[in-house]
Amino acid sequence: MITSDVQHALQRGGLHVKEEALRKVIATVGARLEDVKKALLDADLRQIGESALPDNVNRVGKSTIKGNFVLQLMAVDDVSQPSAASGGSSGGKHRMLRLKVTDGKMTAVAVEYRPVGQLNSDLPPGTKLLITDAHIQSGIIMLQEKMMKVLGGRVDALLEEWEVQRKYKGLERPVDASGEQAPPFLAFDPKAAPPAAPGSARGLPDRPGARTLG
């Protein structure tokens, strides 16, 4: 009964999580709602989240989805800036931030339709956002100050990868003896490595690729 009451309270606030995951959190931090919320902000919604956004959110022409939705930020960039120069902390006067967000099951795109002071391109993936009565236009969530709030949260696995990518982003790549520029830095994903050939050492993938969030 306690788990059910807490779950309903979370859902009213827009946070939809699996009952099993919620039970584990309550067993760790107790059933006080604020303590549960704090713990869930630091969890990866892709692992514990339940569907909250409409299935057709990416296809609907024009609509409003009523209610509260806690979504997890997966990526953010300023589409008003050239891609090579993006990644600044606040953008210019006419910035337009584009966000990739998820409820844990459904991934959607949101755009800063009107300036939102709480947002900036330095927000790390894993940050939780509360969106209320969101307007949808051509499958895109249109963000404005009055209908959203940055809740925070820290998902260590996402944060660590993001920090590595930022550290090496924009660094000039060395040129080898043949005059070819070295490939960009890519985080190694051991799950993507092919099985080693019999009698040989385990090798890296022939064509490594950056792991895509989401």
PDB file of C-alpha atoms in Angstrom, residues 20-136:
ATOM      1  CA  GLU A  20       9.821  -2.876  -8.920  1.00  0.00           C
ATOM      2  CA  ALA A  21      12.305  -0.020  -9.199  1.00  0.00           C
ATOM      3  CA  LEU A  22      10.256   2.091  -6.808  1.00  0.00           C
ATOM      4  CA  ARG A  23      10.205  -0.717  -4.237  1.00  0.00           C
ATOM      5  CA  LYS A  24      13.997  -0.881  -4.321  1.00  0.00           C
ATOM      6  CA  VAL A  25      14.290   2.880  -3.841  1.00  0.00           C
ATOM      7  CA  ILE A  26      11.870   2.839  -0.897  1.00  0.00           C
ATOM      8  CA  ALA A  27      13.792  -0.049   0.663  1.00  0.00           C
ATOM      9  CA  THR A  28      16.941   2.094   0.442  1.00  0.00           C
ATOM     10  CA  VAL A  29      15.813   5.612   1.361  1.00  0.00           C
ATOM     11  CA  GLY A  30      12.420   5.042   3.002  1.00  0.00           C
ATOM     12  CA  ALA A  31       8.936   6.065   1.916  1.00  0.00           C
ATOM     13  CA  ARG A  32       9.198   9.821   2.497  1.00  0.00           C
ATOM     14  CA  LEU A  33       8.140  11.326  -0.824  1.00  0.00           C
ATOM     15  CA  GLU A  34      10.869  13.971  -1.024  1.00  0.00           C
ATOM     16  CA  ASP A  35      13.591  11.391  -0.321  1.00  0.00           C
ATOM     17  CA  VAL A  36      12.190   9.104  -3.014  1.00  0.00           C
ATOM     18  CA  LYS A  37      12.060  11.952  -5.530  1.00  0.00           C
ATOM     19  CA  LYS A  38      15.663  12.905  -4.818  1.00  0.00           C
ATOM     20  CA  ALA A  39      16.830   9.323  -5.354  1.00  0.00           C
ATOM     21  CA  LEU A  40      14.881   9.000  -8.588  1.00  0.00           C
ATOM     22  CA  LEU A  41      16.361  12.210 -10.001  1.00  0.00           C
ATOM     23  CA  ASP A  42      19.741  10.473  -9.890  1.00  0.00           C
ATOM     24  CA  ALA A  43      18.456   7.336 -11.646  1.00  0.00           C
ATOM     25  CA  ASP A  44      18.490   6.624 -15.379  1.00  0.00           C
ATOM     26  CA  LEU A  45      14.896   6.746 -16.618  1.00  0.00           C
ATOM     27  CA  ARG A  46      15.834   4.434 -19.476  1.00  0.00           C
ATOM     28  CA  GLN A  47      16.232   1.710 -16.863  1.00  0.00           C
ATOM     29  CA  ILE A  48      13.392   2.505 -14.456  1.00  0.00           C
ATOM     30  CA  GLY A  49      10.914   4.655 -16.379  1.00  0.00           C
ATOM     31  CA  GLU A  50       7.462   3.787 -17.655  1.00  0.00           C
ATOM     32  CA  SER A  51       5.726   5.294 -20.677  1.00  0.00           C
ATOM     33  CA  ALA A  52       4.265   8.721 -19.995  1.00  0.00           C
ATOM     34  CA  LEU A  53       4.382  10.586 -23.308  1.00  0.00           C
ATOM     35  CA  PRO A  54       1.748   9.736 -25.957  1.00  0.00           C
ATOM     36  CA  ASP A  55       2.892   7.104 -28.453  1.00  0.00           C
ATOM     37  CA  ASN A  56       2.370   9.546 -31.330  1.00  0.00           C
ATOM     38  CA  VAL A  57       4.199  12.502 -29.770  1.00  0.00           C
ATOM     39  CA  ASN A  58       6.724  12.496 -32.640  1.00  0.00           C
ATOM     40  CA  ARG A  59       4.032  12.410 -35.312  1.00  0.00           C
ATOM     41  CA  VAL A  60       1.245  14.661 -34.101  1.00  0.00           C
ATOM     42  CA  GLY A  61       0.747  17.843 -36.128  1.00  0.00           C
ATOM     43  CA  LYS A  62      -0.519  20.264 -33.512  1.00  0.00           C
ATOM     44  CA  SER A  63      -1.726  19.432 -30.022  1.00  0.00           C
ATOM     45  CA  THR A  64      -1.285  19.975 -26.295  1.00  0.00           C
ATOM     46  CA  ILE A  65      -0.469  17.131 -23.924  1.00  0.00           C
ATOM     47  CA  LYS A  66      -2.114  17.989 -20.636  1.00  0.00           C
ATOM     48  CA  GLY A  67      -0.509  17.255 -17.311  1.00  0.00           C
ATOM     49  CA  ASN A  68       2.965  16.975 -15.821  1.00  0.00           C
ATOM     50  CA  PHE A  69       5.808  15.028 -17.436  1.00  0.00           C
ATOM     51  CA  VAL A  70       9.230  14.447 -15.902  1.00  0.00           C
ATOM     52  CA  LEU A  71      11.626  13.808 -18.775  1.00  0.00           C
ATOM     53  CA  GLN A  72      15.309  12.997 -18.844  1.00  0.00           C
ATOM     54  CA  LEU A  73      17.644  15.116 -20.930  1.00  0.00           C
ATOM     55  CA  MET A  74      19.805  13.045 -23.274  1.00  0.00           C
ATOM     56  CA  ALA A  75      21.397  15.770 -25.417  1.00  0.00           C
ATOM     57  CA  VAL A  76      21.202  19.521 -26.011  1.00  0.00           C
ATOM     58  CA  ASP A  77      22.646  21.777 -28.691  1.00  0.00           C
ATOM     59  CA  ASP A  78      22.161  25.294 -29.983  1.00  0.00           C
ATOM     60  CA  VAL A  79      20.782  24.939 -33.502  1.00  0.00           C
ATOM     61  CA  SER A  80      21.249  28.669 -34.122  1.00  0.00           C
ATOM     62  CA  GLN A  81      25.033  28.169 -34.061  1.00  0.00           C
ATOM     63  CA  PRO A  82      27.294  26.366 -36.572  1.00  0.00           C
ATOM     64  CA  SER A  83      27.827  22.787 -35.414  1.00  0.00           C
ATOM     65  CA  ALA A  84      31.561  23.266 -35.006  1.00  0.00           C
ATOM     66  CA  ALA A  85      30.998  26.183 -32.667  1.00  0.00           C
ATOM     67  CA  SER A  86      28.161  24.713 -30.612  1.00  0.00           C
ATOM     68  CA  GLY A  87      28.678  23.699 -27.020  1.00  0.00           C
ATOM     69  CA  GLY A  88      28.888  27.171 -25.499  1.00  0.00           C
ATOM     70  CA  SER A  89      27.397  27.804 -22.105  1.00  0.00           C
ATOM     71  CA  SER A  90      24.555  30.126 -22.985  1.00  0.00           C
ATOM     72  CA  GLY A  91      24.293  30.849 -26.710  1.00  0.00           C
ATOM     73  CA  GLY A  92      23.771  34.228 -28.293  1.00  0.00           C
ATOM     74  CA  LYS A  93      20.913  36.665 -28.339  1.00  0.00           C
ATOM     75  CA  HIS A  94      18.955  34.595 -30.840  1.00  0.00           C
ATOM     76  CA  ARG A  95      19.874  31.137 -29.613  1.00  0.00           C
ATOM     77  CA  MET A  96      17.526  28.205 -30.057  1.00  0.00           C
ATOM     78  CA  LEU A  97      18.280  25.136 -27.978  1.00  0.00           C
ATOM     79  CA  ARG A  98      17.212  21.724 -29.224  1.00  0.00           C
ATOM     80  CA  LEU A  99      16.824  18.972 -26.649  1.00  0.00           C
ATOM     81  CA  LYS A 100      16.579  15.223 -26.952  1.00  0.00           C
ATOM     82  CA  VAL A 101      14.472  13.966 -24.047  1.00  0.00           C
ATOM     83  CA  THR A 102      12.975  10.683 -22.897  1.00  0.00           C
ATOM     84  CA  ASP A 103      10.420   9.398 -20.410  1.00  0.00           C
ATOM     85  CA  GLY A 104      12.400   6.158 -20.305  1.00  0.00           C
ATOM     86  CA  LYS A 105      10.522   4.511 -23.174  1.00  0.00           C
ATOM     87  CA  MET A 106       9.655   7.187 -25.702  1.00  0.00           C
ATOM     88  CA  THR A 107      12.262   9.634 -27.027  1.00  0.00           C
ATOM     89  CA  ALA A 108      11.179  13.062 -28.250  1.00  0.00           C
ATOM     90  CA  VAL A 109      12.641  16.337 -29.498  1.00  0.00           C
ATOM     91  CA  ALA A 110      11.984  19.627 -27.735  1.00  0.00           C
ATOM     92  CA  VAL A 111      12.902  23.098 -28.982  1.00  0.00           C
ATOM     93  CA  GLU A 112      13.275  26.394 -27.126  1.00  0.00           C
ATOM     94  CA  TYR A 113      10.351  28.112 -28.838  1.00  0.00           C
ATOM     95  CA  ARG A 114      10.705  31.110 -26.527  1.00  0.00           C
ATOM     96  CA  PRO A 115      13.724  31.893 -24.301  1.00  0.00           C
ATOM     97  CA  VAL A 116      13.968  29.646 -21.241  1.00  0.00           C
ATOM     98  CA  GLY A 117      16.400  31.081 -18.700  1.00  0.00           C
ATOM     99  CA  GLN A 118      16.810  27.775 -16.880  1.00  0.00           C
ATOM    100  CA  LEU A 119      18.200  26.084 -19.984  1.00  0.00           C
ATOM    101  CA  ASN A 120      21.734  26.181 -21.346  1.00  0.00           C
ATOM    102  CA  SER A 121      23.863  23.972 -23.539  1.00  0.00           C
ATOM    103  CA  ASP A 122      26.009  22.916 -20.560  1.00  0.00           C
ATOM    104  CA  LEU A 123      23.212  20.880 -18.997  1.00  0.00           C
ATOM    105  CA  PRO A 124      24.491  17.279 -18.790  1.00  0.00           C
ATOM    106  CA  PRO A 125      22.563  14.232 -19.942  1.00  0.00           C
ATOM    107  CA  GLY A 126      20.624  12.691 -17.079  1.00  0.00           C
ATOM    108  CA  THR A 127      19.233  16.059 -15.947  1.00  0.00           C
ATOM    109  CA  LYS A 128      15.502  15.820 -15.241  1.00  0.00           C
ATOM    110  CA  LEU A 129      13.049  18.360 -16.634  1.00  0.00           C
ATOM    111  CA  LEU A 130       9.451  18.934 -15.576  1.00  0.00           C
ATOM    112  CA  ILE A 131       7.207  19.898 -18.480  1.00  0.00           C
ATOM    113  CA  THR A 132       3.580  20.905 -17.930  1.00  0.00           C
ATOM    114  CA  ASP A 133       0.800  21.150 -20.539  1.00  0.00           C
ATOM    115  CA  ALA A 134       3.290  20.916 -23.380  1.00  0.00           C
ATOM    116  CA  HIS A 135       2.435  22.278 -26.814  1.00  0.00           C
ATOM    117  CA  ILE A 136       3.369  20.017 -29.731  1.00  0.00           C
TER     118      ILE A 136
END
